[in-house]
mmCIF file of C-alpha atoms in Angstrom:
data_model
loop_
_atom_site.group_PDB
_atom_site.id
_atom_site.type_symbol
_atom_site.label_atom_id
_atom_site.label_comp_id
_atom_site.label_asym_id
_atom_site.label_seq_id
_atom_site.Cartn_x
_atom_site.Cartn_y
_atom_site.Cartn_z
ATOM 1 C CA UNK W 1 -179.481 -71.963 -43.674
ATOM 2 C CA UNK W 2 -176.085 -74.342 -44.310
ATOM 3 C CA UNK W 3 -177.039 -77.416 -46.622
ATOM 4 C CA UNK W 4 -176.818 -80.605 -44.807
ATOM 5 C CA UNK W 5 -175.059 -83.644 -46.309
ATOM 6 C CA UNK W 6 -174.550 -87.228 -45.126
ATOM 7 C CA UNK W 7 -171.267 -89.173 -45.768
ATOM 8 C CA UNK W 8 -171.087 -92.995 -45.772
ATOM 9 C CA UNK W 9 -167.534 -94.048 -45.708
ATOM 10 C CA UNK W 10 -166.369 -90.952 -43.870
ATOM 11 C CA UNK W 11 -163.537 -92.118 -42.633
ATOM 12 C CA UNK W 12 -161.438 -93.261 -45.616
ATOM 13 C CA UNK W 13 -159.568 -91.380 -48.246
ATOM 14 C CA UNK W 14 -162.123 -90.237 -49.964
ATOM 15 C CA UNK W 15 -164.823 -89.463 -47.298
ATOM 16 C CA UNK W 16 -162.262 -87.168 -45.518
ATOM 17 C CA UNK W 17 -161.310 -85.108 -48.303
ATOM 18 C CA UNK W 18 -164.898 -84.547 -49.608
ATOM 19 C CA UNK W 19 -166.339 -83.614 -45.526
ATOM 20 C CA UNK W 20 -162.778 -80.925 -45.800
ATOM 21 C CA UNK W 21 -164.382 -79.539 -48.944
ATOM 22 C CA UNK W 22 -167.890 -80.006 -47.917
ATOM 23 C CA UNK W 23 -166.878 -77.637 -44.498
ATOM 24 C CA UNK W 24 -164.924 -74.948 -46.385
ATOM 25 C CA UNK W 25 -168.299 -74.290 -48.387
ATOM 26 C CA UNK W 26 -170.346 -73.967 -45.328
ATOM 27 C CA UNK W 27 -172.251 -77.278 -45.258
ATOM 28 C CA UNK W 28 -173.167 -79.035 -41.825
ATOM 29 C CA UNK W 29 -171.828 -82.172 -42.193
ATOM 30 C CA UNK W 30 -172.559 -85.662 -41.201
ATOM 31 C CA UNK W 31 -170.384 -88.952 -41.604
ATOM 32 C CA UNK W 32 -171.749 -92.785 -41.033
ATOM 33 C CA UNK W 33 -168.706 -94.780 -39.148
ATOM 34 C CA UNK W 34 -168.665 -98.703 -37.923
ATOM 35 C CA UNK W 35 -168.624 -99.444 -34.810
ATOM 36 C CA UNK W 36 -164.699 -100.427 -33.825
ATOM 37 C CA UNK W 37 -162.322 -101.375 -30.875
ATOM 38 C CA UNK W 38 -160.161 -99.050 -32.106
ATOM 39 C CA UNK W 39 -160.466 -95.231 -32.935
ATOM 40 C CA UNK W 40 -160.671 -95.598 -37.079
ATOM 41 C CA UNK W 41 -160.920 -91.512 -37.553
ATOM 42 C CA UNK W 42 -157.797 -90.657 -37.826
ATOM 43 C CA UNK W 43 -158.012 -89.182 -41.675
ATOM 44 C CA UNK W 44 -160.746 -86.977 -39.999
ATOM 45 C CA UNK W 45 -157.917 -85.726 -37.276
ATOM 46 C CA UNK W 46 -156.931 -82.396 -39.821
ATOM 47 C CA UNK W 47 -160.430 -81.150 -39.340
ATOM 48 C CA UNK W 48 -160.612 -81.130 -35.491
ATOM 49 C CA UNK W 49 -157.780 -79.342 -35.200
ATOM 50 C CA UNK W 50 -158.909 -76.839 -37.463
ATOM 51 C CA UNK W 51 -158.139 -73.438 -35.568
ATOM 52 C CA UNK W 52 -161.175 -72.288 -37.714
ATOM 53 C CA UNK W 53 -163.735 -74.775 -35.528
ATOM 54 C CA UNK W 54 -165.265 -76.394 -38.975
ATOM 55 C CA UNK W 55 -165.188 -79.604 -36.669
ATOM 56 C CA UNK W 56 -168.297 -77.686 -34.614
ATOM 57 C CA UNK W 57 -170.414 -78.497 -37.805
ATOM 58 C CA UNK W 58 -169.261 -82.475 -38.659
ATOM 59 C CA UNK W 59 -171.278 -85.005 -37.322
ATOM 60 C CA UNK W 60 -170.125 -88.348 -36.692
ATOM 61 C CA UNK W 61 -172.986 -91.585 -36.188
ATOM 62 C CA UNK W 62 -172.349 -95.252 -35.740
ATOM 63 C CA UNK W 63 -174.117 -97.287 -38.427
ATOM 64 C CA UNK W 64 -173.343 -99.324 -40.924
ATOM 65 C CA UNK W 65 -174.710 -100.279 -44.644
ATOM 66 C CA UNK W 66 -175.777 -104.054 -43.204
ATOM 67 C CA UNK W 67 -178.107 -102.340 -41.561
ATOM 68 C CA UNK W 68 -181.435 -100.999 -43.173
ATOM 69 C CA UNK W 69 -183.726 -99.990 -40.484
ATOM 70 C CA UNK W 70 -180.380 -97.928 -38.981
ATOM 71 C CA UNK W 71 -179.791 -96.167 -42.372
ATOM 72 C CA UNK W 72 -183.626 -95.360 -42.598
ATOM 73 C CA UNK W 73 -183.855 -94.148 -38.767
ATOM 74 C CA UNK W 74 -181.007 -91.792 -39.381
ATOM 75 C CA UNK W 75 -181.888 -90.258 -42.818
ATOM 76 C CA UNK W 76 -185.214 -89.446 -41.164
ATOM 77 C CA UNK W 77 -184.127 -87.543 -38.606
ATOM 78 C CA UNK W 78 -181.482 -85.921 -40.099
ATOM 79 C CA UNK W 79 -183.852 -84.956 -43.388
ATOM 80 C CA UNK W 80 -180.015 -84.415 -45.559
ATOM 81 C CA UNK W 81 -179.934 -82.074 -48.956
ATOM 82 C CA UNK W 82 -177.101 -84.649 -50.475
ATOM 83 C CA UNK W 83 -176.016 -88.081 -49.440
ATOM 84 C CA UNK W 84 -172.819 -89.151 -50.998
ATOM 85 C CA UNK W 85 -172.402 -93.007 -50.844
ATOM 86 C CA UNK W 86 -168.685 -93.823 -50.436
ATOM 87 C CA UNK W 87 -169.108 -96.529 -48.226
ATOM 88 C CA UNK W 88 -167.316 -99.984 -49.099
ATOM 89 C CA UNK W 89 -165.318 -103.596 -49.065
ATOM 90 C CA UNK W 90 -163.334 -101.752 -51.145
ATOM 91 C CA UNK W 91 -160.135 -103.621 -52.150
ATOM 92 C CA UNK W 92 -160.191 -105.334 -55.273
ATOM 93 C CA UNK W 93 -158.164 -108.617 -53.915
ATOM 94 C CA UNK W 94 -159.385 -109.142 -50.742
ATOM 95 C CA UNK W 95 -162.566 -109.339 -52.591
ATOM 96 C CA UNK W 96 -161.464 -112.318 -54.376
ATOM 97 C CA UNK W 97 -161.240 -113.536 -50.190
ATOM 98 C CA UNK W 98 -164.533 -112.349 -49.377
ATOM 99 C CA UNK W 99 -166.671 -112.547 -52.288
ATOM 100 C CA UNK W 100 -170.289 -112.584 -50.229
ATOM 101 C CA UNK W 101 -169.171 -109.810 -47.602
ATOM 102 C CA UNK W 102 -168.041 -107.726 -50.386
ATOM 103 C CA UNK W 103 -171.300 -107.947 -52.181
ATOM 104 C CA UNK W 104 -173.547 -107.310 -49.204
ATOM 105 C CA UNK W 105 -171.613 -104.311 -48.268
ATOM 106 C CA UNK W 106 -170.825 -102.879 -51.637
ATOM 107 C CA UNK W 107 -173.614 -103.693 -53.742
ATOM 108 C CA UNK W 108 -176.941 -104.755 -51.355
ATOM 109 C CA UNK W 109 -175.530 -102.038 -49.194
ATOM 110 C CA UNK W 110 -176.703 -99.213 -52.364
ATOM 111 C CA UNK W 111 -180.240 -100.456 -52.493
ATOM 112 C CA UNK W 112 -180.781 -100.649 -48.474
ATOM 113 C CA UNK W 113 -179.830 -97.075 -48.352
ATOM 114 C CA UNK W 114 -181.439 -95.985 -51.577
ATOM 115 C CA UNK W 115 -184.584 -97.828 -49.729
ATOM 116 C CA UNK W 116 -183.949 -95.745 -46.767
ATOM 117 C CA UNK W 117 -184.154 -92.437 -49.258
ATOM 118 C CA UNK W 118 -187.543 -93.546 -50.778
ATOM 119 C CA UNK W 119 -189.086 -94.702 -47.412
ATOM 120 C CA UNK W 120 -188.336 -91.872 -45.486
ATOM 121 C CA UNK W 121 -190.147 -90.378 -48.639
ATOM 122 C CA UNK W 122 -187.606 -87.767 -49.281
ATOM 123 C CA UNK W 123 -185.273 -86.344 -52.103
ATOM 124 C CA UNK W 124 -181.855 -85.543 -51.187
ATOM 125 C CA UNK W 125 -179.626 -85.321 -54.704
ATOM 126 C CA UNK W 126 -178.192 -88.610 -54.421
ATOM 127 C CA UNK W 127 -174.327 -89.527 -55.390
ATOM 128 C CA UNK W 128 -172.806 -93.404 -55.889
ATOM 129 C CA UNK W 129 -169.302 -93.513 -56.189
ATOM 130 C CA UNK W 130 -168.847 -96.094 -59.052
ATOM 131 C CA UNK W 131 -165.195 -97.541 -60.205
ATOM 132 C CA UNK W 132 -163.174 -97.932 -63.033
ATOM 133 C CA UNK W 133 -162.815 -101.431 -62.233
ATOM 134 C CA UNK W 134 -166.426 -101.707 -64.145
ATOM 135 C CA UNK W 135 -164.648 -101.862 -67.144
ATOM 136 C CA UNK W 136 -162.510 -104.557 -66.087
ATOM 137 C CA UNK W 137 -161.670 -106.403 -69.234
ATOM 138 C CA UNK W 138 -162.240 -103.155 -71.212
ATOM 139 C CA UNK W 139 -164.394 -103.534 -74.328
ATOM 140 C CA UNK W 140 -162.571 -100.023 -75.859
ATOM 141 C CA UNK W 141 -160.186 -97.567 -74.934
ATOM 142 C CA UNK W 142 -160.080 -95.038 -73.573
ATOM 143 C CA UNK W 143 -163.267 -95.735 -71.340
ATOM 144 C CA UNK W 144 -166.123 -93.550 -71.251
ATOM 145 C CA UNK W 145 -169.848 -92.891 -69.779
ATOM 146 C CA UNK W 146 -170.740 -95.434 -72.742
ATOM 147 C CA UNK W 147 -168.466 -98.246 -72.282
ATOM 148 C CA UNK W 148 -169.656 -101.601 -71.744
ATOM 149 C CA UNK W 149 -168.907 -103.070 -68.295
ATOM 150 C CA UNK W 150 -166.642 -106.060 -67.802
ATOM 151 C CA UNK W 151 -166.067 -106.650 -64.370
ATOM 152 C CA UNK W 152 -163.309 -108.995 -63.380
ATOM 153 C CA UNK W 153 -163.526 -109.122 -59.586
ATOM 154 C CA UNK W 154 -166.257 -109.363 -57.030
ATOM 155 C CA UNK W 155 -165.941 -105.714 -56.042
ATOM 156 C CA UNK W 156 -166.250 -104.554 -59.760
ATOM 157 C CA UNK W 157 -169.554 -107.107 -60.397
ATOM 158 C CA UNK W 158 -171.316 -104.890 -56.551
ATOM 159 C CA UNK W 159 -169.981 -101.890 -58.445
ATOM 160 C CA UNK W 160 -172.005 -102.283 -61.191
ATOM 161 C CA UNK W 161 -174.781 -103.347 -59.358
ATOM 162 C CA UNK W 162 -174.921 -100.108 -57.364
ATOM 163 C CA UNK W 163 -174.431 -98.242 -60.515
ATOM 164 C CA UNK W 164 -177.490 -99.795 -62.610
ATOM 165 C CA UNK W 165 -179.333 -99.168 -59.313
ATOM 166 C CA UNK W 166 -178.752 -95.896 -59.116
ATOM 167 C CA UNK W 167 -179.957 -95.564 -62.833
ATOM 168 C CA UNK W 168 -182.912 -97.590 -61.681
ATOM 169 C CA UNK W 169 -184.043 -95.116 -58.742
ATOM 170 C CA UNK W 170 -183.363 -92.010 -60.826
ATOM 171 C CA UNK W 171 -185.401 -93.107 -63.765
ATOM 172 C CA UNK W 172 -187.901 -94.864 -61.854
ATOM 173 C CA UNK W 173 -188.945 -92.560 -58.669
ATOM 174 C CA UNK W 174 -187.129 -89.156 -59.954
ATOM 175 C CA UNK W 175 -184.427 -88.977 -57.978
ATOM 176 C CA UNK W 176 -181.406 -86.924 -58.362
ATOM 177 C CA UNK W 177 -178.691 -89.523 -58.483
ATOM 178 C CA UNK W 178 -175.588 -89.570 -60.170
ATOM 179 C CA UNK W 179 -172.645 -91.671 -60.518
ATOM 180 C CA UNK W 180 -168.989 -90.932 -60.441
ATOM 181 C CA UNK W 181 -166.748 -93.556 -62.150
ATOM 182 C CA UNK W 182 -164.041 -92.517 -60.768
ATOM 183 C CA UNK W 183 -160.914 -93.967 -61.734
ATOM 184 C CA UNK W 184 -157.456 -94.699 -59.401
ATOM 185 C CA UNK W 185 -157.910 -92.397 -57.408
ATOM 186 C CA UNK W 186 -154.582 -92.088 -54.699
ATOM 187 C CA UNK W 187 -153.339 -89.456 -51.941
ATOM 188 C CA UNK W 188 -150.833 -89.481 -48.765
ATOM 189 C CA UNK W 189 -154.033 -91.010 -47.183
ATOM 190 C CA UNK W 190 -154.797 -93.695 -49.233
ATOM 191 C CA UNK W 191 -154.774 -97.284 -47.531
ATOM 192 C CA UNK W 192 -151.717 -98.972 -46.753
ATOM 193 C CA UNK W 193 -152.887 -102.542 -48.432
ATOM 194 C CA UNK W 194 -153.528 -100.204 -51.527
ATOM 195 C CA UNK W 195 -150.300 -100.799 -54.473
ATOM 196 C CA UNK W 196 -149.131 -96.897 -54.232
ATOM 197 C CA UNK W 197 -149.221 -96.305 -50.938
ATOM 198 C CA UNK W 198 -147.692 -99.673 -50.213
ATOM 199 C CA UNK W 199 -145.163 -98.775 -52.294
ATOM 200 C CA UNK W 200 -144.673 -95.158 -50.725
ATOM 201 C CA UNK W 201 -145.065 -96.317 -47.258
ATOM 202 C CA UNK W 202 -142.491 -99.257 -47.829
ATOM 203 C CA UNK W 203 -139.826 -96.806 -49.609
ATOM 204 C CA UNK W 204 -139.689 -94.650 -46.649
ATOM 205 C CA UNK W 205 -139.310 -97.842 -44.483
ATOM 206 C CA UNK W 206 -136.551 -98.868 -46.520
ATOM 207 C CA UNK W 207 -134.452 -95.601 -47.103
ATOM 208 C CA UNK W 208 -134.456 -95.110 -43.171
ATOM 209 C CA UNK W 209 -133.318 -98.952 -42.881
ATOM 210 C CA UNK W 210 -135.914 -100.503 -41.228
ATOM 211 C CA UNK W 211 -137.182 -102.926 -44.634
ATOM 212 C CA UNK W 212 -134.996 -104.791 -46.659
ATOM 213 C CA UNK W 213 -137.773 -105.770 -49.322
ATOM 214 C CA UNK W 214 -141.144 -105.013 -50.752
ATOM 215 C CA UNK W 215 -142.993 -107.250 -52.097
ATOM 216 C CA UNK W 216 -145.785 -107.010 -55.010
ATOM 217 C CA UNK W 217 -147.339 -108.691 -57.499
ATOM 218 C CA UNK W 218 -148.362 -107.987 -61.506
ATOM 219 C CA UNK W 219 -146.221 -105.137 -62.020
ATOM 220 C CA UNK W 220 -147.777 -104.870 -65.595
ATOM 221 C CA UNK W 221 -150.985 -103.727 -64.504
ATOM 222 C CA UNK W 222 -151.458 -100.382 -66.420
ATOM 223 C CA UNK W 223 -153.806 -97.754 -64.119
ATOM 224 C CA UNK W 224 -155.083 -94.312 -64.861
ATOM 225 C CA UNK W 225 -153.810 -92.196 -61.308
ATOM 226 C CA UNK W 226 -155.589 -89.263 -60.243
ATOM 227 C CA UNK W 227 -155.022 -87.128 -56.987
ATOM 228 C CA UNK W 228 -157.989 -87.548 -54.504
ATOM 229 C CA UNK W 229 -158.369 -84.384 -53.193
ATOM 230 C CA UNK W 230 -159.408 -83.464 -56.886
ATOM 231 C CA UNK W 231 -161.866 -86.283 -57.286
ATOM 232 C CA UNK W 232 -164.540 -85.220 -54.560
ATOM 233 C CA UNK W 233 -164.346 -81.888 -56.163
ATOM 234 C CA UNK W 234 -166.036 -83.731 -59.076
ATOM 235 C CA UNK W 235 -168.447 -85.421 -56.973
ATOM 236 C CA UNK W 236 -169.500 -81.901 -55.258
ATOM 237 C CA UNK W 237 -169.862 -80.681 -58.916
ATOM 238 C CA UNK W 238 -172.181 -83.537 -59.709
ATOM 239 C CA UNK W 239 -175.054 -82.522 -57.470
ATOM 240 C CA UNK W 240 -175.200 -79.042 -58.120
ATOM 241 C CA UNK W 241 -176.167 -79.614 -61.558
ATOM 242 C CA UNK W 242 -179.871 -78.949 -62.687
ATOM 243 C CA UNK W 243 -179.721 -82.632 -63.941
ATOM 244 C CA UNK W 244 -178.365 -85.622 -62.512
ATOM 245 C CA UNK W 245 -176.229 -88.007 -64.502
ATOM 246 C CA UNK W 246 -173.031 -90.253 -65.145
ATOM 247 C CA UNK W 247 -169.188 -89.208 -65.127
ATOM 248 C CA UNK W 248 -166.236 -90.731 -65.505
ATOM 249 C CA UNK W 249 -163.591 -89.129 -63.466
ATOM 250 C CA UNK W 250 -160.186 -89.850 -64.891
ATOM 251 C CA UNK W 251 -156.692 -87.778 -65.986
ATOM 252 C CA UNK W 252 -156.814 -89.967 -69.590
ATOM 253 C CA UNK W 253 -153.428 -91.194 -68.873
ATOM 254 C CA UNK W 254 -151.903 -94.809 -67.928
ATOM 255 C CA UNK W 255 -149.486 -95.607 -66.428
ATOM 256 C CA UNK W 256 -148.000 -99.462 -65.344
ATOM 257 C CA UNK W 257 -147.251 -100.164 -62.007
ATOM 258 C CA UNK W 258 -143.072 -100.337 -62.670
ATOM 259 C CA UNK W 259 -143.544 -96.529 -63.615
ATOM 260 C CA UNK W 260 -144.994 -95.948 -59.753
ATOM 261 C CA UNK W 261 -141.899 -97.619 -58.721
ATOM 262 C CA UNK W 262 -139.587 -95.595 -61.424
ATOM 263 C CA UNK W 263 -140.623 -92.446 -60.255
ATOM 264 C CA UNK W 264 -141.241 -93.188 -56.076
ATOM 265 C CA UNK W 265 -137.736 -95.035 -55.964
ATOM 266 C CA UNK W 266 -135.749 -92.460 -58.141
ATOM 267 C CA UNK W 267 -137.159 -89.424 -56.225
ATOM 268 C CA UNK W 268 -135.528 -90.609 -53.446
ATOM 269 C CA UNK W 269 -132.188 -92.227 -55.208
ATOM 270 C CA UNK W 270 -132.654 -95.710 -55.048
ATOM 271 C CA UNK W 271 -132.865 -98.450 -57.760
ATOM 272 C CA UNK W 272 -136.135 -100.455 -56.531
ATOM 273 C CA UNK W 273 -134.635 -103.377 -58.734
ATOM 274 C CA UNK W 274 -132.711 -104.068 -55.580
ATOM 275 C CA UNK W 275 -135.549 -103.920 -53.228
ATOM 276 C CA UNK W 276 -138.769 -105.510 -54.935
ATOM 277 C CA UNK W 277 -139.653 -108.836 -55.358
ATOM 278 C CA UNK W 278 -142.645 -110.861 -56.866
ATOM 279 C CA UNK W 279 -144.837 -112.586 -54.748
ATOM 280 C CA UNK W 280 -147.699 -115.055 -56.297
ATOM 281 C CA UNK W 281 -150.080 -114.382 -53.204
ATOM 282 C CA UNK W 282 -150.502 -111.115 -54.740
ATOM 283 C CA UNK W 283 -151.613 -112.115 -57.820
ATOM 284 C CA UNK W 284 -154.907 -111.576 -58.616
ATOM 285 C CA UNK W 285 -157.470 -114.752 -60.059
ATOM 286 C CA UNK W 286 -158.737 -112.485 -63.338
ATOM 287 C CA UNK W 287 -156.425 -109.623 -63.549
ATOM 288 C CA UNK W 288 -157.096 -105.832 -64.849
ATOM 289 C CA UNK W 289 -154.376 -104.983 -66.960
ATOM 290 C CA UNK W 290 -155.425 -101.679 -68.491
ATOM 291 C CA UNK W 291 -157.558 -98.952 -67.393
ATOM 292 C CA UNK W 292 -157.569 -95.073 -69.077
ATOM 293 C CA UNK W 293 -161.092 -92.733 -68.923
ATOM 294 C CA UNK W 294 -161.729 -90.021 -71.160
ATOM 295 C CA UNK W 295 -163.565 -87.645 -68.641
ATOM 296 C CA UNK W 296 -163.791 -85.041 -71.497
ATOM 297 C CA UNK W 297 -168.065 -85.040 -70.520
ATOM 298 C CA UNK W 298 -166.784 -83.732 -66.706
ATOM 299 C CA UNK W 299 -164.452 -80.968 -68.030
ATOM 300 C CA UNK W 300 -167.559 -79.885 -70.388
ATOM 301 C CA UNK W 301 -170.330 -80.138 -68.711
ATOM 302 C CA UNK W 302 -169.007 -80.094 -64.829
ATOM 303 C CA UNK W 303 -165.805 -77.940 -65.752
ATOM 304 C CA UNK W 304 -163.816 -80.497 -63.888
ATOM 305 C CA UNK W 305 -160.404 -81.609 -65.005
ATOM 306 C CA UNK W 306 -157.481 -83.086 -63.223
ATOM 307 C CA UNK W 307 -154.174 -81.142 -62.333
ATOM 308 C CA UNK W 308 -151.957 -82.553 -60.692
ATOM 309 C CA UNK W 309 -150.031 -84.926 -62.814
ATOM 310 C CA UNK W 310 -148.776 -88.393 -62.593
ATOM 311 C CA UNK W 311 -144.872 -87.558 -61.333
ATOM 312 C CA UNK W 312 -146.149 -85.340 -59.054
ATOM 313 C CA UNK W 313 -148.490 -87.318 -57.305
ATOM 314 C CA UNK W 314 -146.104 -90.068 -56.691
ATOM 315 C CA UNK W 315 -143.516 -87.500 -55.252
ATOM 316 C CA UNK W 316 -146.485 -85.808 -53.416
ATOM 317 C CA UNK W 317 -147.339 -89.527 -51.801
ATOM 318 C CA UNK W 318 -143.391 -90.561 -50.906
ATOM 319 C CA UNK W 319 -142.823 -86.696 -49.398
ATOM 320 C CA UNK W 320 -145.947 -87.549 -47.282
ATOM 321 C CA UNK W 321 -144.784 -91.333 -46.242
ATOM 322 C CA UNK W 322 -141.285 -90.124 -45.149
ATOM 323 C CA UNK W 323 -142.347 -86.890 -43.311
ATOM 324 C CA UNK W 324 -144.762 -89.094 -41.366
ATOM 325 C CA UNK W 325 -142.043 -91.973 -40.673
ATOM 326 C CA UNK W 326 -140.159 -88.920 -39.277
ATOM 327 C CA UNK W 327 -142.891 -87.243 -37.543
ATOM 328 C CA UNK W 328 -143.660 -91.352 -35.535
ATOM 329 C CA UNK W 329 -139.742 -91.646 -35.039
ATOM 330 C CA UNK W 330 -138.982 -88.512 -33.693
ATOM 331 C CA UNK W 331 -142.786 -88.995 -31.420
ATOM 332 C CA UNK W 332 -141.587 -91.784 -29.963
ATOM 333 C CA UNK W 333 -137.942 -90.571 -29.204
ATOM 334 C CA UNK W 334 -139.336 -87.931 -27.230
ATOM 335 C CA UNK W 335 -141.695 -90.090 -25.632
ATOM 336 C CA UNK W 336 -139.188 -92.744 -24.654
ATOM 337 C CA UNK W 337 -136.507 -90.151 -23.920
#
């Protein structure tokens, strides 16, 4: 009989990419999406038109982590082996806007559905998708599973919230939870708000003529970039160990922000010295300005390590922004035409 697992957050990056993997290893699979006025599924759009029919075992339900007695209804019907909680306010500035939203969401949100879990009295292996922005005003580096937390944003004080909490249920009631601190994580579906992809999404506006500037903020900031089709492969790997436990998910690299825009702009022949400007709006009110993990624990005990590398990821994004600024140009020729 397939395992069953349960998805909060789907429908972004992440989410999409782990219920792709989940599928190919034979898992019926079930995803928690907000109600909308708009269709927000689009990262999910490879998988229905899978010629393979993997789309016959996902399973999307409207729900949302505000609401308890929702989360509690559905994990008792649905009786899941793993629930992976992805689910988030998720951006680090517009945190700063939305300081209360983005603790009800991404921190109360963890205990209402841990709650759920406990009520429903069952024991699904349990994973919390913690974040390098934990470490916020890092304490040592590089970072690892025993580095103190610093958190310099809303979003990174829920984080580690939901991450002593998920301690807190596994030690207290037994439960198979783990967390992933999963450092920058970015793909061709990352969101557009999101510095690489803003950058990648902008360069392909501007080499086709359609922007004359980007604009960004602390180009200092120094981040440790993974691919995130790689990263859910860790968080897979996490529950199918005998024990849970912690991980940090990382490539042990940094790199700053000016690099993104070395390698993006150059792949493509530009100097972005002519296109990007500093805007204060972007600035942040207690800034991050290094992050590197040592996920030496994953590779040993999970076997995971990251392959693709920085360059290559960056190239991988700005292939993917210009293909699909094509792809919507050439789509709305035709349908115009």
């Amino acid at each position: 009989m397939a395992k069953k697992a349960l998805i909060t957050g789907i429908t972004g990056q992440d989410g999409s990419y782990l219920a792709e993997l989940l599928l190919s290893k034979g898992y019926e699979v079930h995803g928690i999406i907000r109600r909308a006025s708009t269709f927000n599924t689009g990262r999910l759009d490879g998988i229905y038109s899978d010629p393979h029919a993997s789309h016959t075992r996902l399973f999307l339900h409207y729900g949302d982590l505000s609401d308890g007695s929702a989360l509690a209804r559905l994990l008792d019907k649905l009786k899941p082996d793993e629930v992976y909680n992805l689910a988030a306010q998720s951006h680090v500035r517009v945190s700063f806007d939305c300081p209360e939203y983005t603790t009800d969401i991404t921190a109360t949100g963890t205990i209402r559905l841990l709650e759920a879990i406990r009520e429903a009295g069952l024991k699904p292996r349990f994973y919390q998708a913690s974040s390098s922005e934990m470490f916020g005003l890092v304490q040592e580096v590089p970072q690892t599973e025993k580095t103190p937390f610093y958190p310099r944003s809303p979003y990174g004080c829920a984080k580690v919230y939901s991450h002593w909490i998920t301690v807190n249920y596994r030690e207290s009631y037994g439960l198979h939870a783990s967390n992933g601190i999963l450092f920058n994580h970015e793909s061709p579906r990352r969101g557009e708000t999101f510095v690489t992809r803003k950058i990648t999404r902008a360069l392909a506006h501007i080499q086709a003529g359609l922007q004359e500037k980007l604009y960004l903020g602390n180009l200092d900031a120094k981040r440790d970039w993974g691919y995130a089709k790689e990263y859910v492969e860790a968080m897979w790997l996490m529950l199918q160990q005998e024990k849970p436990d912690d991980y940090v998910i990382a490539t042990n690299e940094t790199h700053s922000i000016r690099e993104f825009l070395d390698v993006a702009f150059d792949h493509v022949g530009l100097d972005w010295k002519k296109y990007v400007e500093i805007d204060p709006r972007y600035y942040r009110p207690a800034e991050v300005e290094l992050l590197i993990g040592d996920s030496s624990k994953a590779k040993r005990q999970l076997g995971w390590e990251p392959k693709t590398k920085f360059n290559e990821l960056v190239k991988l994004m700005v292939d993917a922004d210009l293909k699909l600024l094509k792809d919507h140009r050439e789509g709305r020729i035709k349908m115009t035409g």
